mmCIF file of C-alpha atoms in Angstrom:
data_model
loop_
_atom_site.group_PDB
_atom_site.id
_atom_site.type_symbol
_atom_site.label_atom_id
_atom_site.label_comp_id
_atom_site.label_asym_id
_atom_site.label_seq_id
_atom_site.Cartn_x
_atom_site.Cartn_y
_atom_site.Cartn_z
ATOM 1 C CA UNK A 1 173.642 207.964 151.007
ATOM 2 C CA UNK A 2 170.657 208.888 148.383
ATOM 3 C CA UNK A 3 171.778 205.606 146.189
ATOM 4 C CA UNK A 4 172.083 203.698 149.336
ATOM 5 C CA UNK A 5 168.654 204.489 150.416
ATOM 6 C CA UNK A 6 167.142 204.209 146.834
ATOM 7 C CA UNK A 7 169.382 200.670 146.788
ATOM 8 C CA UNK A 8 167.549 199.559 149.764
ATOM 9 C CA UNK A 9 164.133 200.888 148.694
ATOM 10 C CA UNK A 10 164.178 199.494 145.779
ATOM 11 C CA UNK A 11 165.644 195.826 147.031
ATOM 12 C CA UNK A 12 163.090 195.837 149.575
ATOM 13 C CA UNK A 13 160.014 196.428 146.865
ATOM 14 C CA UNK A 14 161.704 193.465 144.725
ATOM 15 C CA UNK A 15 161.736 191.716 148.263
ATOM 16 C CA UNK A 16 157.700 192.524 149.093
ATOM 17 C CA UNK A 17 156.563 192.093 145.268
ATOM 18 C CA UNK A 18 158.060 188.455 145.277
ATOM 19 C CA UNK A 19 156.940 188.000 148.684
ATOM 20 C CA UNK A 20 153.757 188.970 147.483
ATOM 21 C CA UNK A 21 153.879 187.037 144.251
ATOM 22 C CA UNK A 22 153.996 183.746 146.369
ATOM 23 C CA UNK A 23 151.673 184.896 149.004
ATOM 24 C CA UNK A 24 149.303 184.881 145.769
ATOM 25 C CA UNK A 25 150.671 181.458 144.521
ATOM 26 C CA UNK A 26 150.149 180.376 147.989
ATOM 27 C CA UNK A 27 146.750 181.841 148.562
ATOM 28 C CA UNK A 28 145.436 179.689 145.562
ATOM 29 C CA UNK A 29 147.609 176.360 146.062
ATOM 30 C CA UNK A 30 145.096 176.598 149.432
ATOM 31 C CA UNK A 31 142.150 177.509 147.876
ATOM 32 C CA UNK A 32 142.454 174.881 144.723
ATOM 33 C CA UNK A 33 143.593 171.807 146.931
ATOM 34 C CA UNK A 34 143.557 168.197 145.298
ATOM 35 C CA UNK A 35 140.780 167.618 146.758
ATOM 36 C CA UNK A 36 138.853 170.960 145.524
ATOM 37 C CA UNK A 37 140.183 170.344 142.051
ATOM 38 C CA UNK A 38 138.811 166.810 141.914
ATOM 39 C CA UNK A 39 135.563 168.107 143.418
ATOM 40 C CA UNK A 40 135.308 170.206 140.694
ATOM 41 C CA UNK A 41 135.981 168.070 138.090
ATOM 42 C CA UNK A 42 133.200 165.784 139.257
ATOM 43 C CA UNK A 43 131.097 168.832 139.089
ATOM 44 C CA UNK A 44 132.184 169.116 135.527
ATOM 45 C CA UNK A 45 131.984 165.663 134.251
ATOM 46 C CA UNK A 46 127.961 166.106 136.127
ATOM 47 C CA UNK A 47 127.282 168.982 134.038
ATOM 48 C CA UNK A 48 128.581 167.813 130.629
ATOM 49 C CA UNK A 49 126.608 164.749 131.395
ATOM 50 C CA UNK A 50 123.742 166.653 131.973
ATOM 51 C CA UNK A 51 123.811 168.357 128.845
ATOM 52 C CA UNK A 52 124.262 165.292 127.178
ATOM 53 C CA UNK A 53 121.639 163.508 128.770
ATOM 54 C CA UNK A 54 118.959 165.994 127.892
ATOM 55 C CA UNK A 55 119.631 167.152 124.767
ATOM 56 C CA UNK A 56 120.875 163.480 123.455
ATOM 57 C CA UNK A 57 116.823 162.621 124.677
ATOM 58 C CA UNK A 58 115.468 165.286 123.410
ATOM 59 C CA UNK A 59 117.169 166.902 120.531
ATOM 60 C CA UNK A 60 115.563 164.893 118.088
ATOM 61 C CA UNK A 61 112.077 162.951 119.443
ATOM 62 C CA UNK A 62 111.496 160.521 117.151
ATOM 63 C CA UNK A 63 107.932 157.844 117.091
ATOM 64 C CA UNK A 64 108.848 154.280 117.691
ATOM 65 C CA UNK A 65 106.567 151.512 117.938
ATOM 66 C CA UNK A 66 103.739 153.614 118.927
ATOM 67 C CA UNK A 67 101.412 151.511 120.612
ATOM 68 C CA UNK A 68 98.375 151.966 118.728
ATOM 69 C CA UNK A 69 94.870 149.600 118.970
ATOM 70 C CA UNK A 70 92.705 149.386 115.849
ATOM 71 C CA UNK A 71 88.982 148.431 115.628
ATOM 72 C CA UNK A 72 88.566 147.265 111.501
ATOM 73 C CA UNK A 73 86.148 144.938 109.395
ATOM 74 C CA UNK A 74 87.483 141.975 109.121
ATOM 75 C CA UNK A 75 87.601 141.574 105.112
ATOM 76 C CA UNK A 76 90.396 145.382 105.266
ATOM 77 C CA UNK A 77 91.610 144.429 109.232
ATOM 78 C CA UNK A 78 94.810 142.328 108.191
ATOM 79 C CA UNK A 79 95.825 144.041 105.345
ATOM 80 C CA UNK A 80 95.438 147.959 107.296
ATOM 81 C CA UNK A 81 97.858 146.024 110.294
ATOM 82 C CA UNK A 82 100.330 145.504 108.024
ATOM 83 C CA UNK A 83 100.510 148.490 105.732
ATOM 84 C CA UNK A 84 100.270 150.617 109.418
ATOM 85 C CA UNK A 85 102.974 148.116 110.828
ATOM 86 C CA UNK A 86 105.186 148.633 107.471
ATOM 87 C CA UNK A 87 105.581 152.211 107.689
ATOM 88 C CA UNK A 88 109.037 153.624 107.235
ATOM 89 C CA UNK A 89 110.711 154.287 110.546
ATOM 90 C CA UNK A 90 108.985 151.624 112.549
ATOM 91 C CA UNK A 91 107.017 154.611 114.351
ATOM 92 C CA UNK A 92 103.580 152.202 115.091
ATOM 93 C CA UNK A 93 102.614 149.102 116.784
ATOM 94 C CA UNK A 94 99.242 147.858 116.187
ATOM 95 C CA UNK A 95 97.238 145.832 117.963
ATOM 96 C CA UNK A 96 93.634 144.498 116.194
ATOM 97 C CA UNK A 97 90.626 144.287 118.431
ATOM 98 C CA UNK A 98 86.981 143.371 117.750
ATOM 99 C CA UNK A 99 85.060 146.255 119.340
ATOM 100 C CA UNK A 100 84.951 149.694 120.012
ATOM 101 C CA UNK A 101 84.403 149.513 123.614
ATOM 102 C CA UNK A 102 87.613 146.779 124.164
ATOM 103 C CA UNK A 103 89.337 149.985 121.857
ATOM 104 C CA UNK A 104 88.456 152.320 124.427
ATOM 105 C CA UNK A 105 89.245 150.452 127.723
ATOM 106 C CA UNK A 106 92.691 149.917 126.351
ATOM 107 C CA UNK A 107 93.427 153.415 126.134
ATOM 108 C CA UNK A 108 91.898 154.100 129.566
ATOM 109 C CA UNK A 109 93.699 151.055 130.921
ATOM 110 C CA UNK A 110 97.339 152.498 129.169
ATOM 111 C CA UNK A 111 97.637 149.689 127.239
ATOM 112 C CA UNK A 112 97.643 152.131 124.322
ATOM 113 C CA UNK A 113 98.446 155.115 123.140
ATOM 114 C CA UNK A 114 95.433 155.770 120.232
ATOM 115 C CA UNK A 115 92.533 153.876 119.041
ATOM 116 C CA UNK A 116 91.482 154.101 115.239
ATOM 117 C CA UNK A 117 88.107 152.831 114.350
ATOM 118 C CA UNK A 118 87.657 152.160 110.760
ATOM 119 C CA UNK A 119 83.942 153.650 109.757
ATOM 120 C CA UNK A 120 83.277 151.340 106.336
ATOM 121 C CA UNK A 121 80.231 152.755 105.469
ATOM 122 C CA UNK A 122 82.046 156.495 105.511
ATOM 123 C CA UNK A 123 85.283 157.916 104.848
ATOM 124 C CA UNK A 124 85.478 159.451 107.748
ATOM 125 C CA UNK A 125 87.592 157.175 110.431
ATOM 126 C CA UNK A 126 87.538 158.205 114.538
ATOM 127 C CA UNK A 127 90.730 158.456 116.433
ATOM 128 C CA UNK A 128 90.376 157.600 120.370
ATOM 129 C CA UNK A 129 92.739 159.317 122.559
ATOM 130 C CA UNK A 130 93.715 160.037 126.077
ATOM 131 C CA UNK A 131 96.299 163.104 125.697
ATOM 132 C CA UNK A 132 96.109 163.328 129.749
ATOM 133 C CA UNK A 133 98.583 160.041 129.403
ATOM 134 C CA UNK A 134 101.087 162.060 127.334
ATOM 135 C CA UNK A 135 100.130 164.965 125.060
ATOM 136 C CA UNK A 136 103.108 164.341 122.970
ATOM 137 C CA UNK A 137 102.768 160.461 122.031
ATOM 138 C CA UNK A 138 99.157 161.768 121.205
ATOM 139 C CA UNK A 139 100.171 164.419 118.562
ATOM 140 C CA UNK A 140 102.736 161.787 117.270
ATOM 141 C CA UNK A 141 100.209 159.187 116.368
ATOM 142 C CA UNK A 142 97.716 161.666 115.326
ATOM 143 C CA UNK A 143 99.934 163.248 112.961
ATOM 144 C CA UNK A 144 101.298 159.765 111.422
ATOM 145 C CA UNK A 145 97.849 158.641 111.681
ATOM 146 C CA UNK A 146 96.067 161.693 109.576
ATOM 147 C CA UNK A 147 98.765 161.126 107.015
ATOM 148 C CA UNK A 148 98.106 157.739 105.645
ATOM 149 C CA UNK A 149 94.269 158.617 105.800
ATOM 150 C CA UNK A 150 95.234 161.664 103.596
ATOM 151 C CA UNK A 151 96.676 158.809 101.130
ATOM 152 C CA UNK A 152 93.860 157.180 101.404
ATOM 153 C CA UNK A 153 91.199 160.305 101.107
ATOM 154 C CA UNK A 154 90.187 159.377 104.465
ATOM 155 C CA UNK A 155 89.841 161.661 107.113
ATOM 156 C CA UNK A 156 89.875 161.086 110.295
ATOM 157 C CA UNK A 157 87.780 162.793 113.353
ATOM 158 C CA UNK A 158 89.799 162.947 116.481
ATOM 159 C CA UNK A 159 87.818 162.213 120.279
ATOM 160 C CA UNK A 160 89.661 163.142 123.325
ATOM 161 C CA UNK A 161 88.501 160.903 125.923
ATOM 162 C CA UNK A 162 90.603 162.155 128.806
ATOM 163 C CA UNK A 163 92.309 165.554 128.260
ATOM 164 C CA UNK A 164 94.925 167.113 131.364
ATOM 165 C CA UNK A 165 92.395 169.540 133.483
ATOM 166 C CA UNK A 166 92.370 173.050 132.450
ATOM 167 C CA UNK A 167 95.668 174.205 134.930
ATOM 168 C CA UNK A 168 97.882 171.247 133.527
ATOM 169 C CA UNK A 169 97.567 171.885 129.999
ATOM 170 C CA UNK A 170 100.833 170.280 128.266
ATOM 171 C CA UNK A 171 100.277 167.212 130.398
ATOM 172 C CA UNK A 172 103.977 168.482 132.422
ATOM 173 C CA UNK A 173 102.774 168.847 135.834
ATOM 174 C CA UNK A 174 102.965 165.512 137.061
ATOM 175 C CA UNK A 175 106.548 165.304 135.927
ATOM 176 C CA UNK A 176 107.627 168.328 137.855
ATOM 177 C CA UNK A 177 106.086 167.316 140.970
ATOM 178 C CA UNK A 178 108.069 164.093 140.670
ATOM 179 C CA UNK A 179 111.203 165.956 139.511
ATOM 180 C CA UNK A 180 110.169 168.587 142.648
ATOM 181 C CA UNK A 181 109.877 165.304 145.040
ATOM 182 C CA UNK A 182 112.931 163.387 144.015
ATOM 183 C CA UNK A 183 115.235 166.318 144.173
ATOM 184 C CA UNK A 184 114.030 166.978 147.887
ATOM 185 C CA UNK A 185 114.499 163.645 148.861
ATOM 186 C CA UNK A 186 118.207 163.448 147.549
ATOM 187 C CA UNK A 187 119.175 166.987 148.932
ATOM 188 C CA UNK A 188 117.652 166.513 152.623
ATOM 189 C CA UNK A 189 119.523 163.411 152.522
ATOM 190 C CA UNK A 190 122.454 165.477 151.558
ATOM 191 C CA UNK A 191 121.914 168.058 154.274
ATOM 192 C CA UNK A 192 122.269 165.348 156.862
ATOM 193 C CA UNK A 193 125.408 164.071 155.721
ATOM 194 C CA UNK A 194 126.646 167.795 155.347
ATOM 195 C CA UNK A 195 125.272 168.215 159.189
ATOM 196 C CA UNK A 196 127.441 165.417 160.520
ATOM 197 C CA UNK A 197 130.718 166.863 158.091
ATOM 198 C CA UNK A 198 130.139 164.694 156.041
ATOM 199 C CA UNK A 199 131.536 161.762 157.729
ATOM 200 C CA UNK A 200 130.832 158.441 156.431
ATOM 201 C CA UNK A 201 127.830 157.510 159.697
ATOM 202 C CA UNK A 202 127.806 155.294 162.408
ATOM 203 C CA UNK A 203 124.986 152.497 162.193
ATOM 204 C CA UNK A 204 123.268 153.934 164.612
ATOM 205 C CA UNK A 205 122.951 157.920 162.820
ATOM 206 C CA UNK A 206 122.280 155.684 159.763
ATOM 207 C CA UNK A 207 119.390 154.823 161.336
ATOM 208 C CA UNK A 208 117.923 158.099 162.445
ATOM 209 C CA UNK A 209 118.737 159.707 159.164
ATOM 210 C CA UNK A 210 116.617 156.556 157.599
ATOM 211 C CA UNK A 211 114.032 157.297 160.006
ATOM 212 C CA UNK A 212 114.167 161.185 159.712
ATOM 213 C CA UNK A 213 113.217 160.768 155.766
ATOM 214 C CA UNK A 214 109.961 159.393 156.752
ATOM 215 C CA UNK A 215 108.362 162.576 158.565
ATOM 216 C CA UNK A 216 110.049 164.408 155.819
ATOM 217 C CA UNK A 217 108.523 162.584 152.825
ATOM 218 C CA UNK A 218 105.162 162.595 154.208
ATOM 219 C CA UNK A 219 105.550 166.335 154.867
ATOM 220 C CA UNK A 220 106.516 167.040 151.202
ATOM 221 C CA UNK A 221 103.614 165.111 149.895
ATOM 222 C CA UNK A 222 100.924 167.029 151.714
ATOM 223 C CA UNK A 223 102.722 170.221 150.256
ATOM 224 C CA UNK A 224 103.404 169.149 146.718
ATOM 225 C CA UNK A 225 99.603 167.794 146.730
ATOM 226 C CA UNK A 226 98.482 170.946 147.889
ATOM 227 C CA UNK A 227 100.145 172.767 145.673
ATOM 228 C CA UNK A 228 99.018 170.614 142.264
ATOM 229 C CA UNK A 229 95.620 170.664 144.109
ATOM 230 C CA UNK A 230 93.997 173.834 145.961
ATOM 231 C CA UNK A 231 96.762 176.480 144.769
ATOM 232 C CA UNK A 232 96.912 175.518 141.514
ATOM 233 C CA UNK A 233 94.378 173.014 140.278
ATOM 234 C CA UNK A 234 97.099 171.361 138.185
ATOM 235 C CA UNK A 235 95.975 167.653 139.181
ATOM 236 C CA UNK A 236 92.624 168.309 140.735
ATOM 237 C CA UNK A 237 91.270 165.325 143.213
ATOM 238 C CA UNK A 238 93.116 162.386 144.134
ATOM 239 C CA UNK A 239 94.925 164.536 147.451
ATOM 240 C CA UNK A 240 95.895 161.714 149.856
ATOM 241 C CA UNK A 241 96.692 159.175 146.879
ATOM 242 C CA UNK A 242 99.182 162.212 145.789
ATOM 243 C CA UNK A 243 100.057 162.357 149.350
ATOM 244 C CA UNK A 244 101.146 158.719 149.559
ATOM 245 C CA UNK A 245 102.959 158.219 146.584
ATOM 246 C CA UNK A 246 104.785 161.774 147.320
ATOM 247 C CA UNK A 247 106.071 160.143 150.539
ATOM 248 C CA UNK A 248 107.255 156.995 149.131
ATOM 249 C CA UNK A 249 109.109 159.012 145.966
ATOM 250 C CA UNK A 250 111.092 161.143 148.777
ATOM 251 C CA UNK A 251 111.024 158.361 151.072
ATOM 252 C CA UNK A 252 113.246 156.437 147.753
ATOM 253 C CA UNK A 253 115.191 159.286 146.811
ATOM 254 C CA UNK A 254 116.142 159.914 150.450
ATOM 255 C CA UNK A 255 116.857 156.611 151.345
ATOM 256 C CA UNK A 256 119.042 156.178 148.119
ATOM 257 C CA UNK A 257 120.845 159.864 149.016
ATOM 258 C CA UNK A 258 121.647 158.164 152.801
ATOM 259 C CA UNK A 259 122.855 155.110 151.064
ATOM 260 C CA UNK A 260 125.644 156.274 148.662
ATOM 261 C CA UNK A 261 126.587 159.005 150.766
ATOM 262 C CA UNK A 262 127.288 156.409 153.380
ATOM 263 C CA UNK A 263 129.183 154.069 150.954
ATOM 264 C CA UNK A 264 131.086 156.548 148.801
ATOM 265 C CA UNK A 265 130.391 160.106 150.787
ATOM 266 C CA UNK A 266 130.584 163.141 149.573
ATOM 267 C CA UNK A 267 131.084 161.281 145.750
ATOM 268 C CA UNK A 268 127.375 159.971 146.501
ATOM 269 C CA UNK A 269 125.953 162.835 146.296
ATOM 270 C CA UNK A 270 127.042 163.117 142.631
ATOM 271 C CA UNK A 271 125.983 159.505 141.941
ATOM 272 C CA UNK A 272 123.200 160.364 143.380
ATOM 273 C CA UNK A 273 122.605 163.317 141.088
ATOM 274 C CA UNK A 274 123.247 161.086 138.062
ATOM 275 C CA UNK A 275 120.661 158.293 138.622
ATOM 276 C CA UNK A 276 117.743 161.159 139.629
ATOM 277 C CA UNK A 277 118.508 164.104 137.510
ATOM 278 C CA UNK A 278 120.923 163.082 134.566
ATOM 279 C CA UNK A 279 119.406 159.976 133.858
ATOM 280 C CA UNK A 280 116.199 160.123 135.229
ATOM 281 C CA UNK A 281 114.566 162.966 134.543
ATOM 282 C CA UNK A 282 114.803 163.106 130.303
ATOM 283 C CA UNK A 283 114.154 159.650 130.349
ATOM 284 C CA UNK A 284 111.080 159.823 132.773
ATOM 285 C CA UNK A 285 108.366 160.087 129.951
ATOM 286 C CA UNK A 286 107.435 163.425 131.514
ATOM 287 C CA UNK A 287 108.063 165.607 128.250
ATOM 288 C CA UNK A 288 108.483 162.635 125.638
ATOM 289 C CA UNK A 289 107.253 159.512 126.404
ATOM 290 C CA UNK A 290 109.537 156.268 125.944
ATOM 291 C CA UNK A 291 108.109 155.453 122.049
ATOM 292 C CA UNK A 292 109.526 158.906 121.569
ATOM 293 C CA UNK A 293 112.894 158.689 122.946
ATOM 294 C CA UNK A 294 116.110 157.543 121.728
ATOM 295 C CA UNK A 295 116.814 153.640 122.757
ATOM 296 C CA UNK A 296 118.669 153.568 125.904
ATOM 297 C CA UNK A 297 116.649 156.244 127.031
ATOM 298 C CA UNK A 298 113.681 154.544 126.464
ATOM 299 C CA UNK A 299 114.776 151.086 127.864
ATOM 300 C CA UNK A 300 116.067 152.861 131.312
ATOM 301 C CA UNK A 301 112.749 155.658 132.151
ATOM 302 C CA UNK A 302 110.548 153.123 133.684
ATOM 303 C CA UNK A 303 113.077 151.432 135.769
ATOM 304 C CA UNK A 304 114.373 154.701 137.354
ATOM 305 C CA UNK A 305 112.319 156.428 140.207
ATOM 306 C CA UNK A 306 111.462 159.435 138.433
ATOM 307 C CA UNK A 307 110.179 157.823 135.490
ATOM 308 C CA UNK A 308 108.174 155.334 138.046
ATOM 309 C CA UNK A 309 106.642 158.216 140.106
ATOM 310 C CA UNK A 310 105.490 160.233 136.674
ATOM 311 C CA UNK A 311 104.076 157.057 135.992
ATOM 312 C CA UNK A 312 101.531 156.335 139.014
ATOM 313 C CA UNK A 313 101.026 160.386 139.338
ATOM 314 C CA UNK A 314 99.580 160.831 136.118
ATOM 315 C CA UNK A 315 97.490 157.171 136.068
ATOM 316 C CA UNK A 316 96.399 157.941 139.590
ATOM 317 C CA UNK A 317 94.978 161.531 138.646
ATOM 318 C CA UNK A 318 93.595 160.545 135.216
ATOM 319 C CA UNK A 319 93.296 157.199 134.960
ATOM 320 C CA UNK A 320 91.995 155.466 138.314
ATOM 321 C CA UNK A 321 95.365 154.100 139.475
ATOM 322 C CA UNK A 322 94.989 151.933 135.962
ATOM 323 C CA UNK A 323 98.733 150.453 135.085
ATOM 324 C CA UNK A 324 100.475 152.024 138.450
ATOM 325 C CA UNK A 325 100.843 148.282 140.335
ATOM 326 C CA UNK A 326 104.595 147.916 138.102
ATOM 327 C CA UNK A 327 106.090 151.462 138.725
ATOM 328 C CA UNK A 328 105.164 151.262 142.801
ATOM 329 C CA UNK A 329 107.099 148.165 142.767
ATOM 330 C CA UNK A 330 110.270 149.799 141.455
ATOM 331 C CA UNK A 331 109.400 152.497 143.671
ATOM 332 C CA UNK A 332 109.625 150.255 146.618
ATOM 333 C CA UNK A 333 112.127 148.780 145.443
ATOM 334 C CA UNK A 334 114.772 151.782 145.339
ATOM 335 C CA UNK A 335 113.551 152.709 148.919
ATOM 336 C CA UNK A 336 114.312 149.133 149.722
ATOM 337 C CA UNK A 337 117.808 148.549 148.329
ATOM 338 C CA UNK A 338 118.588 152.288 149.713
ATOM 339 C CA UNK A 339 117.760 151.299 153.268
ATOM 340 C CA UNK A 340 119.229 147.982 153.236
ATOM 341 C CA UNK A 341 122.457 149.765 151.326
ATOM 342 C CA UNK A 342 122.523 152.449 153.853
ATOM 343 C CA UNK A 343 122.264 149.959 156.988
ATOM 344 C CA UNK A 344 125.068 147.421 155.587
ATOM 345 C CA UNK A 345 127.721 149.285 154.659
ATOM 346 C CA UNK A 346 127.340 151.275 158.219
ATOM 347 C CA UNK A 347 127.630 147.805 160.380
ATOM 348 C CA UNK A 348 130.125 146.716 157.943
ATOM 349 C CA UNK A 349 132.298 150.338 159.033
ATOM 350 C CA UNK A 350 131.465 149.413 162.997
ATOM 351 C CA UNK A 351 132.587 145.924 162.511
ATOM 352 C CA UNK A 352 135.912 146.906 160.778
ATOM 353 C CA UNK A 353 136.541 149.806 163.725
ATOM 354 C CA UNK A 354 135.904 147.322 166.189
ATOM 355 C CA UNK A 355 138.406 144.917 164.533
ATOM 356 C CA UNK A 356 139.567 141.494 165.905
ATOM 357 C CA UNK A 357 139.556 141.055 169.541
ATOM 358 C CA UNK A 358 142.931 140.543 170.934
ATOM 359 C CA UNK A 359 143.872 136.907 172.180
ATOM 360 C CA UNK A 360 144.073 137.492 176.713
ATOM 361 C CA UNK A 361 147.641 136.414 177.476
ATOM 362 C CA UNK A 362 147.316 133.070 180.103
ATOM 363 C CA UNK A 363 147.615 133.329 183.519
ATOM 364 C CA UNK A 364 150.322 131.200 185.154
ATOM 365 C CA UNK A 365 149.988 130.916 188.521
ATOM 366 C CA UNK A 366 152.990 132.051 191.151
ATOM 367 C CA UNK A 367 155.760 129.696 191.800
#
């Protein structure tokens, strides 16, 4: 009786350990679906690409074609272009002007990046610069520029003519309240979607969510002006401007967020992730402007909404709204092609529910 009993024990604690070995392999054959496993390998493939993206930008900042204006007699003018343009590396671009004050209005008008002004009668040269535009580019050109004066035993005297204010002092803070914008817009976008369960939307939810980004956007301006402004005095002045252009950054990245969640759903959200964050943000010109950035970083910053919105933030508060007229196009443009996006492929869905009509069978009269 004692073996029978420790027979049966002992089959029944084989039977409850297997039983409980496949309530385990069952437990994560739920948990780990195909469709959570492909989830997370988006997840993956968005995270190796942002580590790629940002350190493949800025591992290595390198000066390229500089823009840089210079203000020279005209007996050393030519020959200074070319040995400046000749440097190893490509790293400046120099354009000859007559006068100091056309020198200067180019660099307040970001048309360039430094302006040297050849002293003949000394050997002491001044370097106009605007580091508010881009500390880094500054430094860059400084640096390169010092060095062939060294050759030369030149010096050269450097003349800030528009540093960042005081509580913005590495030039970054108009670059995070871009990055700070664009992020918001995507995710409240996201947060819709994820409201309806993330079902693709009707045309008509397509439009409120369109229309629900507005109040939004204009509600995150006010707050990331006011915190740049009055609680931090990182970009002093300009409020409403930084209200405006706030609104149409979410306004972009919302409407973009609405439109490839409503063509591709919940895989929007990662494309969505890519164009603002992966590819945007290191190639924005935020922390390395686009002569310091590798070339298809470079060629894609200023056609990409964070890049765009740096842009007319940091000519807006610094600059007088000087060279903003391209980037608010692209601006409007994303908010554009995300609305009309959005609004297609949702009457293109309502179209294909309704589906064809059927034929009415004819009526033949009673015989």
């Amino acid at each position: 009786m004692a073996d029978a009993r420790d027979d049966g024990y002992g089959s029944g604690s084989t039977a409850r350990t297997g039983d409980g070995e496949r309530g385990i392999l069952g437990e994560v054959r739920d948990a780990v679906t195909t469709r959570a496993a492909l989830v997370m390998l988006g997840v993956l493939l968005l995270q190796l690409g942002f580590a790629l993206s940002y350190m493949g930008a800025f591992h290595a900042p390198k000066p390229h074609q500089v823009p840089i204006t210079l203000v020279a007699p005209p007996a050393v003018e030519n020959d200074l272009v070319a040995r400046l343009d000749a440097l190893p590396g490509d790293p400046l671009h120099v354009t000859p002007v007559a006068t100091r004050a056309e020198a200067r209005a180019r660099l307040l008008d970001r048309r360039t990046d430094a302006a040297l002004v050849v002293d003949p009668a000394s050997r002491t040269d001044t370097l106009l610069v605007a580091s508010a535009g881009g500390p880094s580019a500054t430094t860059a050109a400084t640096e390169i520029l010092q060095e062939v004066a060294r050759a030369q035993n030149r010096t050269i005297l450097v003349r800030d003519l528009r540093a960042p204010s005081a509580g913005d002092s590495r030039g970054l803070s108009s670059f995070y309240l871009v990055l700070s914008w664009t992020i918001g817009g995507y995710l409240a976008a996201s947060a819709l979607n994820m409201a309806a369960g993330s079902k693709k939307p009707t045309l008509r939810r397509t439009l409120v969510r369109l229309t629900a980004m507005l109040p939004y956007g204009f509600v995150s301006g006010i707050g990331g002006a006011l915190i740049v402004g009055p609680v931090l005095d990182c970009l002093p002045g300009a409020f409403w401007e930084l209200v405006g252009i706030g609104t149409l950054v979410v306004f972009a990245s919302g409407a973009v967020g609405v439109a490839l969640q409503s063509v591709a759903g919940t895989v929007g959200l990662g494309l969505t992730i890519l164009i603002f964050t992966i590819l945007g943000n290191p190639s924005s010109g935020g922390v390395y402007p686009s002569s310091l950035l590798p070339p298809f970083w470079s060629a894609i910053g200023q056609a990409l909404p964070p890049g765009a919105g740096t842009t007319v933030v940091r000519n807006t508060v610094y600059f007088d709204g000087n060279a903003t007229t391209g980037a608010l196009w692209i601006l409007g443009a994303w908010a554009f092609g995300g609305v009309v996006v959005a609004i297609a492929a949702a009457a293109l869905r309502a179209g294909r529910r309704r589906g064809p009509r059927p034929e009415p069978e004819p009526v033949t009269a009673p015989v």
